[in-house]
Tab-separated table of C-alpha atoms in Angstrom:
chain	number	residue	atom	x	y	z
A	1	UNK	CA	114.238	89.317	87.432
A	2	UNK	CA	112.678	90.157	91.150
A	3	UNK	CA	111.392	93.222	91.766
A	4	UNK	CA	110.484	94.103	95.123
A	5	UNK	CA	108.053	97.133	95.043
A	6	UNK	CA	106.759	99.136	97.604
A	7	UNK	CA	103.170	100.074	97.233
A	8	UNK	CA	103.090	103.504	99.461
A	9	UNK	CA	100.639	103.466	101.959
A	10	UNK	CA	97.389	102.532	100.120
A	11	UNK	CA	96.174	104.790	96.560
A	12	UNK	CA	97.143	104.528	93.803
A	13	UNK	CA	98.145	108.218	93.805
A	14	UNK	CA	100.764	107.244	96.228
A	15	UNK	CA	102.716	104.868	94.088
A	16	UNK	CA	105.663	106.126	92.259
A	17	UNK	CA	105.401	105.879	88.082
A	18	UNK	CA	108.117	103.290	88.355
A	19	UNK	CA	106.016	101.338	90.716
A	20	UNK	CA	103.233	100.253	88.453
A	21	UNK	CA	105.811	100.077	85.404
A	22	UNK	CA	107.073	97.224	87.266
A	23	UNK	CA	103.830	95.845	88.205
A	24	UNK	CA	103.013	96.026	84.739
A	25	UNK	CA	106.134	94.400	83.633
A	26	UNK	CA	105.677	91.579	85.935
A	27	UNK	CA	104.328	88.045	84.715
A	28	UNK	CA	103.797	86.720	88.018
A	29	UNK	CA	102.670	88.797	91.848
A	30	UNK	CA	103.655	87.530	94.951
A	31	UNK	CA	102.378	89.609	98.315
A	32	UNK	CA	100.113	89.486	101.071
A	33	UNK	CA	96.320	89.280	100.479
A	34	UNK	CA	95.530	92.699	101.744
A	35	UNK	CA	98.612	94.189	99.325
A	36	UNK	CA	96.890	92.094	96.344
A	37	UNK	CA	93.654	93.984	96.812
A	38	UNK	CA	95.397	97.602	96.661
A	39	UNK	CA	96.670	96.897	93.121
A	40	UNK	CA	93.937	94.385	91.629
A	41	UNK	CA	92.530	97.134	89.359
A	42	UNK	CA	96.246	97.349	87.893
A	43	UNK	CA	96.871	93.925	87.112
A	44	UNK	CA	96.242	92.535	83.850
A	45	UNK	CA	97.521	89.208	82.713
A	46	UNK	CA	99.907	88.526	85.853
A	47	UNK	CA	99.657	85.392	88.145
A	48	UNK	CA	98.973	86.233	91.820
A	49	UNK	CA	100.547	84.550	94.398
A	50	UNK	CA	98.971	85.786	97.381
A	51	UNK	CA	99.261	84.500	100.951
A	52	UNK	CA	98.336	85.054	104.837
A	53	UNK	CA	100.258	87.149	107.377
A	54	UNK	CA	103.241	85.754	109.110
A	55	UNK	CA	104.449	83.320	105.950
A	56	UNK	CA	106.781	85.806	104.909
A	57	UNK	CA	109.517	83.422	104.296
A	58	UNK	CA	107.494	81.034	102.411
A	59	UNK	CA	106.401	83.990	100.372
A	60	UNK	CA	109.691	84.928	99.571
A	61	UNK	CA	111.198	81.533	98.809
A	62	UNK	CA	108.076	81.380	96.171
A	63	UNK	CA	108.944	84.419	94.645
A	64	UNK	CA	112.827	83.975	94.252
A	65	UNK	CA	111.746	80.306	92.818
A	66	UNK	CA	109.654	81.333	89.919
A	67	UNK	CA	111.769	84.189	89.435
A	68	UNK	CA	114.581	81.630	88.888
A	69	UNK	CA	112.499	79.872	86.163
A	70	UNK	CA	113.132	82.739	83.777
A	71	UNK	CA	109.679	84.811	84.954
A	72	UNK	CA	109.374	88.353	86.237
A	73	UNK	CA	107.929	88.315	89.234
A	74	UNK	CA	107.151	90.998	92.172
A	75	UNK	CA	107.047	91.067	95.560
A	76	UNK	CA	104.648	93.825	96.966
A	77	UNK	CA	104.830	95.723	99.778
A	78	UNK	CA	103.139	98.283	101.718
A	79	UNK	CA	105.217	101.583	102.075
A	80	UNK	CA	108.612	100.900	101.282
A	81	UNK	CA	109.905	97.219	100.981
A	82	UNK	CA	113.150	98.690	102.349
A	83	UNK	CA	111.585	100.119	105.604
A	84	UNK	CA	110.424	96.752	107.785
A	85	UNK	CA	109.051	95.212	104.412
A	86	UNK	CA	109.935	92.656	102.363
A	87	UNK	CA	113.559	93.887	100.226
A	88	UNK	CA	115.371	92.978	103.601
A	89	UNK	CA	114.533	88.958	103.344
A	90	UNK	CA	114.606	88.767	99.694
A	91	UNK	CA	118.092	89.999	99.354
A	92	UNK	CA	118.835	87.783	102.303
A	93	UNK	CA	117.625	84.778	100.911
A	94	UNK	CA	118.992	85.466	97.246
A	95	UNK	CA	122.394	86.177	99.405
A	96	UNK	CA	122.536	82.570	100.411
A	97	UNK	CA	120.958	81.009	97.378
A	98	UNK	CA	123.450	78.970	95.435
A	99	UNK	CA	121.849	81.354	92.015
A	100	UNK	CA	122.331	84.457	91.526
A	101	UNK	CA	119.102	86.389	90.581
A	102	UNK	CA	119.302	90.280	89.737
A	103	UNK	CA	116.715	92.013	92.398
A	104	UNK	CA	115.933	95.966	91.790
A	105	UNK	CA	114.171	97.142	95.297
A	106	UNK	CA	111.504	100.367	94.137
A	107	UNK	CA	111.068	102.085	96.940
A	108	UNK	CA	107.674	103.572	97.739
A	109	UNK	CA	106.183	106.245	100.426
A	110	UNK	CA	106.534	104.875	103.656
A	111	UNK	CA	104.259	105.484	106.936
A	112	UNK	CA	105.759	107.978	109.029
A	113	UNK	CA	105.955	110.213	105.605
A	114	UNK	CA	102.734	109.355	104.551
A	115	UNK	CA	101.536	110.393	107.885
A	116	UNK	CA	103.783	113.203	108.449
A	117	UNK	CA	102.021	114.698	105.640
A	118	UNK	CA	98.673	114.342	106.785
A	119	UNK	CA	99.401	115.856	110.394
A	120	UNK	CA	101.286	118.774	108.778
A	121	UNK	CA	105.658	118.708	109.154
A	122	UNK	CA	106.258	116.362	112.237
A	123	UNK	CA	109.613	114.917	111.087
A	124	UNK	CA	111.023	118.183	109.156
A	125	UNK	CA	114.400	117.694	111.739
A	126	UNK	CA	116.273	114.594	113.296
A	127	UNK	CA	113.490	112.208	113.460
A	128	UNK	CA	114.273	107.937	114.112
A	129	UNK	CA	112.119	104.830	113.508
A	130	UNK	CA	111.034	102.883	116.064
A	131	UNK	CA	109.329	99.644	115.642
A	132	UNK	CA	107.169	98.617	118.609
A	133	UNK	CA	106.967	94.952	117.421
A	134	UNK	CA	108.888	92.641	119.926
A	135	UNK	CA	107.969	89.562	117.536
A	136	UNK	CA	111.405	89.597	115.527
A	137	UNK	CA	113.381	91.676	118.271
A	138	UNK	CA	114.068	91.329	121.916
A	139	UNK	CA	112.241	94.526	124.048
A	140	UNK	CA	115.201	95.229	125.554
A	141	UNK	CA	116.762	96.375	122.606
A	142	UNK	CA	113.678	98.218	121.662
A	143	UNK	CA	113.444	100.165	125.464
A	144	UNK	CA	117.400	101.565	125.167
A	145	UNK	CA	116.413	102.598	121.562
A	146	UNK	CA	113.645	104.421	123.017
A	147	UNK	CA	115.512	105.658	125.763
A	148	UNK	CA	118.404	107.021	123.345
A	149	UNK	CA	116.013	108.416	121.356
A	150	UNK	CA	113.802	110.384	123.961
A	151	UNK	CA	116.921	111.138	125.640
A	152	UNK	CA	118.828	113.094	122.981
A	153	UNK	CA	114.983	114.798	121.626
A	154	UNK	CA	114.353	113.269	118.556
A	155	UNK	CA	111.310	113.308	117.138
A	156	UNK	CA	110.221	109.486	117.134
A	157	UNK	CA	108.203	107.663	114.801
A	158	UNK	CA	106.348	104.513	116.242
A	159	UNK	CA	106.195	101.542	113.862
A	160	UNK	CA	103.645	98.534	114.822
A	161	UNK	CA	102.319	100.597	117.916
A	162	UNK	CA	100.056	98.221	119.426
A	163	UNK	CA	98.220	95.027	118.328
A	164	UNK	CA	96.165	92.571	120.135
A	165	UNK	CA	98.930	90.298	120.692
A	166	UNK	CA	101.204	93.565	122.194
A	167	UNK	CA	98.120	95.569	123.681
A	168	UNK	CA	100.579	97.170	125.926
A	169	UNK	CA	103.965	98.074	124.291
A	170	UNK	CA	102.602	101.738	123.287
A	171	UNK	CA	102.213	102.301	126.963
A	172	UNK	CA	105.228	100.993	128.094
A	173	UNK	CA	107.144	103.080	125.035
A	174	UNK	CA	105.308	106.363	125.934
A	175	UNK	CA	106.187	105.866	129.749
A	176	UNK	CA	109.919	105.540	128.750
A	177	UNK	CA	109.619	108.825	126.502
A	178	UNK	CA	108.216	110.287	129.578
A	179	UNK	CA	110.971	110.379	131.006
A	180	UNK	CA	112.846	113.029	128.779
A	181	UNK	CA	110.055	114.330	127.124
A	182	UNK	CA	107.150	116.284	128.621
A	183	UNK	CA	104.246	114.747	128.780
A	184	UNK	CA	102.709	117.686	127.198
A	185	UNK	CA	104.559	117.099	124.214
A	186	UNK	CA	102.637	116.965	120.955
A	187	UNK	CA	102.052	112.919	119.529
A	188	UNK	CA	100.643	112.764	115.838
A	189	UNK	CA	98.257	110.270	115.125
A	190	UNK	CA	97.730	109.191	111.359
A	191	UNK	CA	95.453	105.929	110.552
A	192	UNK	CA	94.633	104.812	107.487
A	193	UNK	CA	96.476	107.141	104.793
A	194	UNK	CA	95.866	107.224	101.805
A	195	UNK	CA	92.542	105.386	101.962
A	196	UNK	CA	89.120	106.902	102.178
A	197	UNK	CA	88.579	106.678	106.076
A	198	UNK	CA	92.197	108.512	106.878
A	199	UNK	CA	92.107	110.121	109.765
A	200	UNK	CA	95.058	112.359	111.555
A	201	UNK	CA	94.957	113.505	114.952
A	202	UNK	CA	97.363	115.375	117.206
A	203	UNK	CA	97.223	115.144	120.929
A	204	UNK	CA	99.973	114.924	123.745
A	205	UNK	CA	101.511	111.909	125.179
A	206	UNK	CA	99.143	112.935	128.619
A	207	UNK	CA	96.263	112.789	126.692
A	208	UNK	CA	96.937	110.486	124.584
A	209	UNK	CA	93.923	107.562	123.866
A	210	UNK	CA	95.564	104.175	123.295
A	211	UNK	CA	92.021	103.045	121.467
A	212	UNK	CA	92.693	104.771	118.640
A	213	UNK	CA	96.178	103.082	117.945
A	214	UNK	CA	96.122	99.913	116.094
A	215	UNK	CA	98.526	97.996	113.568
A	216	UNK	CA	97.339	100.421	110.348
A	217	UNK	CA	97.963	103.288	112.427
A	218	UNK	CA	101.683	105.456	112.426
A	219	UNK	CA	102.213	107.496	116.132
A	220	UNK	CA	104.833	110.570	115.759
A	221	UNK	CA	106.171	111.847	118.794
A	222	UNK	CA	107.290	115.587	118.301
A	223	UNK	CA	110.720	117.216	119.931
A	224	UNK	CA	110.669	119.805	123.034
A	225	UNK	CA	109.796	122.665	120.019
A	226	UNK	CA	107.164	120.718	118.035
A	227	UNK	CA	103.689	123.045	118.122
A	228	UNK	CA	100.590	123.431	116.746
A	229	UNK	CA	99.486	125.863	114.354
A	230	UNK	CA	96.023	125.994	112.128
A	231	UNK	CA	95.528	122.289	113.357
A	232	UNK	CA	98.850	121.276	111.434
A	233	UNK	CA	101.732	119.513	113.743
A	234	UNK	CA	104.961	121.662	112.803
A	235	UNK	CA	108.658	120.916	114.304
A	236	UNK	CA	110.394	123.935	113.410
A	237	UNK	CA	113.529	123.199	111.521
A	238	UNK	CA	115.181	126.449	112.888
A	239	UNK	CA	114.259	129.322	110.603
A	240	UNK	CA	114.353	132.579	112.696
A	241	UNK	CA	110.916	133.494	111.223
B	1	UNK	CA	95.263	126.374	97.638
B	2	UNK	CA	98.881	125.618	97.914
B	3	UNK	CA	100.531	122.183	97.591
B	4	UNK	CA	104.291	121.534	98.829
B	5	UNK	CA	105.354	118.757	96.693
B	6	UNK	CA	108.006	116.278	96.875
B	7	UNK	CA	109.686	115.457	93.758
B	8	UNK	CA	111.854	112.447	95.347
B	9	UNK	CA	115.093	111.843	94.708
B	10	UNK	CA	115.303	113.179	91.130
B	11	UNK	CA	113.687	111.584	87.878
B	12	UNK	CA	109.917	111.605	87.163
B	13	UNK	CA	110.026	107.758	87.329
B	14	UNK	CA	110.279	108.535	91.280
B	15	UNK	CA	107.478	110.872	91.779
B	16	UNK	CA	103.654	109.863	92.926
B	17	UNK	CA	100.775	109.655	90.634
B	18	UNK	CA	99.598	113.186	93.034
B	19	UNK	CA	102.957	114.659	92.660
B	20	UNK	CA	102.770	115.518	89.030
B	21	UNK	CA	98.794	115.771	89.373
B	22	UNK	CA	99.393	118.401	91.504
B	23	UNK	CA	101.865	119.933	89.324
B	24	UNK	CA	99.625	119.851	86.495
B	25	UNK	CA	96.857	121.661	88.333
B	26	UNK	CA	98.674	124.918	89.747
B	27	UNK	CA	98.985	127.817	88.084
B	28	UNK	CA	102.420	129.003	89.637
B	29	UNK	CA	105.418	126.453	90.648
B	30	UNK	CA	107.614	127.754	92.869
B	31	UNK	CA	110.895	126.449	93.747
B	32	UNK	CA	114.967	126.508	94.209
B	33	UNK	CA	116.148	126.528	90.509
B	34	UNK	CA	117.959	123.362	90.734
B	35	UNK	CA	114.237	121.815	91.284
B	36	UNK	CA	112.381	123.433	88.728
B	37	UNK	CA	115.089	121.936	86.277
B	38	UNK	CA	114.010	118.634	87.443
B	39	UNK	CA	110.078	119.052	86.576
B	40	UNK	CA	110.462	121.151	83.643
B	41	UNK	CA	109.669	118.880	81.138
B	42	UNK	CA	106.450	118.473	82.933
B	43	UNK	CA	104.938	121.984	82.860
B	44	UNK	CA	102.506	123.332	80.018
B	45	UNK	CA	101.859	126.886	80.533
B	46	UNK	CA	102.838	127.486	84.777
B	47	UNK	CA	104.214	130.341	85.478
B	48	UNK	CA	108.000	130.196	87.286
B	49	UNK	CA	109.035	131.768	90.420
B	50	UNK	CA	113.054	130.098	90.929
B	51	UNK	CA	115.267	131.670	93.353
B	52	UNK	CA	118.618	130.519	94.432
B	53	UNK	CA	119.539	128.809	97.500
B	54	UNK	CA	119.426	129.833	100.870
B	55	UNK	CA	116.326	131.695	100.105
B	56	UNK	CA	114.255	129.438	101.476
B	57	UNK	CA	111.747	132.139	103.414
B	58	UNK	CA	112.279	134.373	100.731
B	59	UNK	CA	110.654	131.661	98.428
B	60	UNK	CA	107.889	130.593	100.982
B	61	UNK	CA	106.568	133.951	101.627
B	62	UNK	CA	106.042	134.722	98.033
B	63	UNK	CA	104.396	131.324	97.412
B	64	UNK	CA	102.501	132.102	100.375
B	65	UNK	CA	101.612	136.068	99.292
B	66	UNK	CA	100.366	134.522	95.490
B	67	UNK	CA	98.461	132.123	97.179
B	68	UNK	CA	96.449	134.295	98.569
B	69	UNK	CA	95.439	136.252	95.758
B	70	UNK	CA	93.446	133.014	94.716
B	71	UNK	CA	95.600	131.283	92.267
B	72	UNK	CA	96.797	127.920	93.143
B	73	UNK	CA	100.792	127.620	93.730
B	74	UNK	CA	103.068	124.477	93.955
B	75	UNK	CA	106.271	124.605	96.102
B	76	UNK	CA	108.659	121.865	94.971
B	77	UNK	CA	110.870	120.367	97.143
B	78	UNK	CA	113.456	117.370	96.181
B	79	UNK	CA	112.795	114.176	98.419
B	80	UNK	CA	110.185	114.411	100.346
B	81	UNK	CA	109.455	117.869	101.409
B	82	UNK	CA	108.471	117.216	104.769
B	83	UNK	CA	111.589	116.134	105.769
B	84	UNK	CA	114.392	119.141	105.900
B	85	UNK	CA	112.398	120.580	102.800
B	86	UNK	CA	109.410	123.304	102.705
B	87	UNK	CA	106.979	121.654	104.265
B	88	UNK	CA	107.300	122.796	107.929
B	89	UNK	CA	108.537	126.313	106.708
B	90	UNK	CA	105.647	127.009	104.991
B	91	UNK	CA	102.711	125.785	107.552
B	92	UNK	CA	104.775	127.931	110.541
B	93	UNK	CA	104.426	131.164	108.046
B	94	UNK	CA	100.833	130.533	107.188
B	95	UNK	CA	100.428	129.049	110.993
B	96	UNK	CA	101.720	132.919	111.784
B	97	UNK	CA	99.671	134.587	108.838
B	98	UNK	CA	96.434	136.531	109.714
B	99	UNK	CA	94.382	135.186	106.393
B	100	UNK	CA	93.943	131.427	106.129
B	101	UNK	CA	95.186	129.511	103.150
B	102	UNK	CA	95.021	125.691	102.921
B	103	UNK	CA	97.961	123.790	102.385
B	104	UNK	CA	98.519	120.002	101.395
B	105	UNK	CA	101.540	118.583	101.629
B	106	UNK	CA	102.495	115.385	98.727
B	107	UNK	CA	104.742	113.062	100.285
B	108	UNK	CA	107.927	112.049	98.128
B	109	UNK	CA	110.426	109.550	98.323
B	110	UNK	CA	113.445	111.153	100.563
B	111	UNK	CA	117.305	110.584	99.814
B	112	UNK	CA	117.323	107.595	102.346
B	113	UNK	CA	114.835	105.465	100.915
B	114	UNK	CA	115.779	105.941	97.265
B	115	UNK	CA	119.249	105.661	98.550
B	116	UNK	CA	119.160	102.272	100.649
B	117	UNK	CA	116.697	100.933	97.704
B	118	UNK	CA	120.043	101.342	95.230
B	119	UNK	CA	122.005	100.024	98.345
B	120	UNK	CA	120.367	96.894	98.620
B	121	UNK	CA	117.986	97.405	102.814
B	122	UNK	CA	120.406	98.789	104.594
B	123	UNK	CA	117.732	100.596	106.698
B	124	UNK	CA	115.552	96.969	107.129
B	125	UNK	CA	115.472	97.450	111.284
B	126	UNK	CA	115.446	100.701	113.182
B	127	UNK	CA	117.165	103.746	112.077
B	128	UNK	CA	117.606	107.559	112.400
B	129	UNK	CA	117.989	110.706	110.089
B	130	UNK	CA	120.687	113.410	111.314
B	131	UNK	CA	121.257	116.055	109.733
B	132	UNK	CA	124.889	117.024	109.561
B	133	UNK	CA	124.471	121.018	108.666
B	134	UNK	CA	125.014	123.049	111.490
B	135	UNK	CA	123.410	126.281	109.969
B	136	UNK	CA	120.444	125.787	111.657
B	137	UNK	CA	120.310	123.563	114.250
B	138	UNK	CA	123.684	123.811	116.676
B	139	UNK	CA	126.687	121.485	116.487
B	140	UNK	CA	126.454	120.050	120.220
B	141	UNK	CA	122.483	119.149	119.484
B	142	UNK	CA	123.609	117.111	116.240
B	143	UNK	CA	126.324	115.343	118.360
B	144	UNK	CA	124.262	114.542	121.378
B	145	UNK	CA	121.980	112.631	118.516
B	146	UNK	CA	125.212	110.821	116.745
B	147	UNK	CA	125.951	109.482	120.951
B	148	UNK	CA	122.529	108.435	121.414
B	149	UNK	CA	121.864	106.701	118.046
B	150	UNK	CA	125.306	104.688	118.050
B	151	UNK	CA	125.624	104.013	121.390
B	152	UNK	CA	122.070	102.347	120.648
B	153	UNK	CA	122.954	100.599	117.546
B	154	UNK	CA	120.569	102.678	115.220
B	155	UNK	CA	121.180	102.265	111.306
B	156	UNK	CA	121.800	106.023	110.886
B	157	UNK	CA	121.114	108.321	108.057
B	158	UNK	CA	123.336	111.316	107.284
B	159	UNK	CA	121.722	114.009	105.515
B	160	UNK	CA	123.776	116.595	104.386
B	161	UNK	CA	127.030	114.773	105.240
B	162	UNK	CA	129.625	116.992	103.686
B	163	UNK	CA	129.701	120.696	101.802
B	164	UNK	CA	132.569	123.112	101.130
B	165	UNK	CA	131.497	125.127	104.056
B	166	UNK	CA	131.505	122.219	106.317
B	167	UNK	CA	134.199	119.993	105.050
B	168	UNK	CA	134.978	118.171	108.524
B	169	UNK	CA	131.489	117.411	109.582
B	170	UNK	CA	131.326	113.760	108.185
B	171	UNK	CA	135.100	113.413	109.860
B	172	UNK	CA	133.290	114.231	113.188
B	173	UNK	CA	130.608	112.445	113.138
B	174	UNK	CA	132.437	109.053	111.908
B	175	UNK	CA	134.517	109.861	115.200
B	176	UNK	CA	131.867	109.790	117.383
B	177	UNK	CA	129.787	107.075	116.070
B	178	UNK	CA	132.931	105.170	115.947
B	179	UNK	CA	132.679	105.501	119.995
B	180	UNK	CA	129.823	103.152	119.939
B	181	UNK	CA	130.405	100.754	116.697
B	182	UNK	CA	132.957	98.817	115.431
B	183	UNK	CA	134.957	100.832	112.709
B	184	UNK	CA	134.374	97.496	110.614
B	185	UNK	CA	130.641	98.366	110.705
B	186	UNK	CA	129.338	99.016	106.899
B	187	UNK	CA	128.361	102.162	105.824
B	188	UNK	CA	125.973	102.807	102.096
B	189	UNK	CA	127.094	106.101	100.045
B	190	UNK	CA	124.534	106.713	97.335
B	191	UNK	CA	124.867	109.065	94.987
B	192	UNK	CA	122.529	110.910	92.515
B	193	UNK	CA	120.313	108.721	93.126
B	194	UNK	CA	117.003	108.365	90.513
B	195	UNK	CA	119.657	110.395	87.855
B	196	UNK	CA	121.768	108.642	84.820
B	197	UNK	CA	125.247	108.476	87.069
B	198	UNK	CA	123.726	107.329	90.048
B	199	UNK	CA	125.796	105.405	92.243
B	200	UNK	CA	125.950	103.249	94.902
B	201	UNK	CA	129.172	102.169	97.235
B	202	UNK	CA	129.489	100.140	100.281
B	203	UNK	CA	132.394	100.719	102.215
B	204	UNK	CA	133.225	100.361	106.065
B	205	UNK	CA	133.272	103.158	108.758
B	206	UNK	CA	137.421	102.424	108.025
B	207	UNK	CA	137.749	102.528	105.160
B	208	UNK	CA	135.778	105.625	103.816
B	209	UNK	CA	136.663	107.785	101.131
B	210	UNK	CA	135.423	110.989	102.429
B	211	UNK	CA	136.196	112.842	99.051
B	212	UNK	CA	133.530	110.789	97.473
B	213	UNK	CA	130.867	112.771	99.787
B	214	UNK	CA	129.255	115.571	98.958
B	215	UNK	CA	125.913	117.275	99.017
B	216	UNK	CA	123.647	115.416	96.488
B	217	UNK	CA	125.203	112.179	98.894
B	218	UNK	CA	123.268	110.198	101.719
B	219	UNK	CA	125.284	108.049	103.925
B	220	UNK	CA	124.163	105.237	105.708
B	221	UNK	CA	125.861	103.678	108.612
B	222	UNK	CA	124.443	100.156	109.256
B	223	UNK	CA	124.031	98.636	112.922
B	224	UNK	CA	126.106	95.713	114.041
B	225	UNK	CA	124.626	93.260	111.824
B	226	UNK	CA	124.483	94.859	108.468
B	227	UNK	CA	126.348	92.921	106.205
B	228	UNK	CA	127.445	92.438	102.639
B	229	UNK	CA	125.615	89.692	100.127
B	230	UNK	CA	126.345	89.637	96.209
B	231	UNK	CA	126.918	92.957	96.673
B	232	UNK	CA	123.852	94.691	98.371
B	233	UNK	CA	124.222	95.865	101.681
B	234	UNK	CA	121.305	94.309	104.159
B	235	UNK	CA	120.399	95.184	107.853
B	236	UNK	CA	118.599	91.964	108.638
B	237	UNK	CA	114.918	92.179	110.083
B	238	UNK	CA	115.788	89.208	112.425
B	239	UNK	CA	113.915	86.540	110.692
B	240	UNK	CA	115.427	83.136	111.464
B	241	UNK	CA	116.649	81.647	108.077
């Protein structure tokens, strides 16, 4: 049994009741280092597997291994494993394995709702996801997303904003939002929720300060009637208050 | 205080750690009645305000009015209730309110992620969230979104695909988004998801059985390379395996 389980965005007050009954459950942990330390307090007995960014595949070939000795073993993931986490490659790599192994995906609270929270009700109408990270995708498919999505006034949620190896793809994605949104309209900022040092801010595209915006951070960009009210960021879902 | 709570997609098992703390700390819960069915195992000695549906300011403003007098009141919302639940509704009426009141908003897990988990990761690589009721926001809005999503290959999300009052909606929006994808594209109906007959389908844009969607259904078109492995239904990431 393989249970890929979504941590939510870092407490342990953010993880569903069926998350840690599968922790719990499991005999052996596979996920990255900085996923093992957000649930070593909850671990007991298991094995952990742990292992550095970018071996995802190795990580997951692991897991589906000992899984097929007979163990129960989970694969952790920040947010949910469904939304760019781990379930994807795990049910990919079971698909082609000549085994069959029974995989139950628990899905957790990922970052644009974790964040939406924090900043008030960004996303409460037709929001998309957006992932800024040009590793696994070509940019070109990323800018007519972006245009598509600016275009027709969704609100848009920014995965993997900016990093040191893609200091620039923020910019670029805000200048292509420019050119259907205004640049007065409100961007949400939410770093680090669910940990102590969480932080949200709301600004505008214009004033926008890329600094703030790194790989643990979420970036919301509101519709033409997203406002601010009380310091919460609210996009009306059409009430006729 | 007042906290608008997300009870995700429908059995304790899928709610946070501070989803039922918070529920176990007000003194008044206040939600649709469908809803307070859900948590009602779960309350001690909380007083009940249900109304029925469509009486969603109805529900906020007398949340918002007991509030006030001091006493700390829950709003439940199923999924996650920032995301066409209570959570915007209530900050723009105490964003409007002369008195201050302090809100929090728990994040849940919404219909698509508990949805795509029972799926298998449909929604692995972008995606979008449409909302297919036209009581609020108007029909031409919702289709400009369906263009723009399909035309760029989002995974899309259909929340409230189908109702009695709006049998033809799904119909429609299939039509358009079959425009844009291939009517061989796969498409996720989950049902119930998180209760006892929870179910999960994966059909094609073709081949859809319409009269299997209804209200308490999210449907989930993939993009052009979701595809079909022992059964789940992935959206591939893009790793190279």
């Amino acid at each position: 049994m393989l249970y890929v389980i979504g941590l939510g965005p870092g407490s342990k007050e953010m993880m569903s009741y069926e998350a840690v009954e599968a922790i719990e459950k499991c005999d052996v942990i596979v996920g990255y280092t900085t996923y093992v330390r957000i649930i070593k307090e909850m671990l007991t007995d298991q094995e952990v597997v742990s292992t550095g960014m970018k071996r995802e595949i190795d990580r997951c070939e692991k897991a589906i291994e000992i899984a097929l000795t007979g163990k129960t073993v989970g694969v952790i993931s920040s947010g949910d494993a469904g939304i760019y986490g781990m379930a994807g490659l795990i049910l990919e790599l079971v698909g082609n394995h000549e085994k069959d192994l029974e995989v139950k995906v628990i899905p957790g609270v990922t970052a644009s709702i974790g964040g939406a929270a924090l900043l008030g009700a960004p996303i409460m109408h037709d929001f998309c996801h957006i992932s800024l990270s040009d590793l696994l995708t070509p940019w070109e498919v990323i800018e007519k997303r972006l245009h598509a999505a600016a275009s027709s006034d969704f609100v848009i949620c920014l995965y993997n904003p900016r990093s040191k190896g893609r200091p620039d793809n923020l910019a670029k994605a805000l200048s292509i939002i420019s050119e259907y949104k205004s640049t007065e309209t409100l961007v949400g900022i939410a770093k680090d929720v669910g940990r102590k040092k969480e932080q949200a801010i709301v600004t505008t595209i214009n004033e926008l300060d890329e600094e703030l915006v790194d790989m643990t951070t979420i970036v919301i960009v509101g519709n033409k009637e997203t406002y601010l009210a009380k310091g919460k960021m609210i996009t009306p879902r059409g009430y006729s208050l």
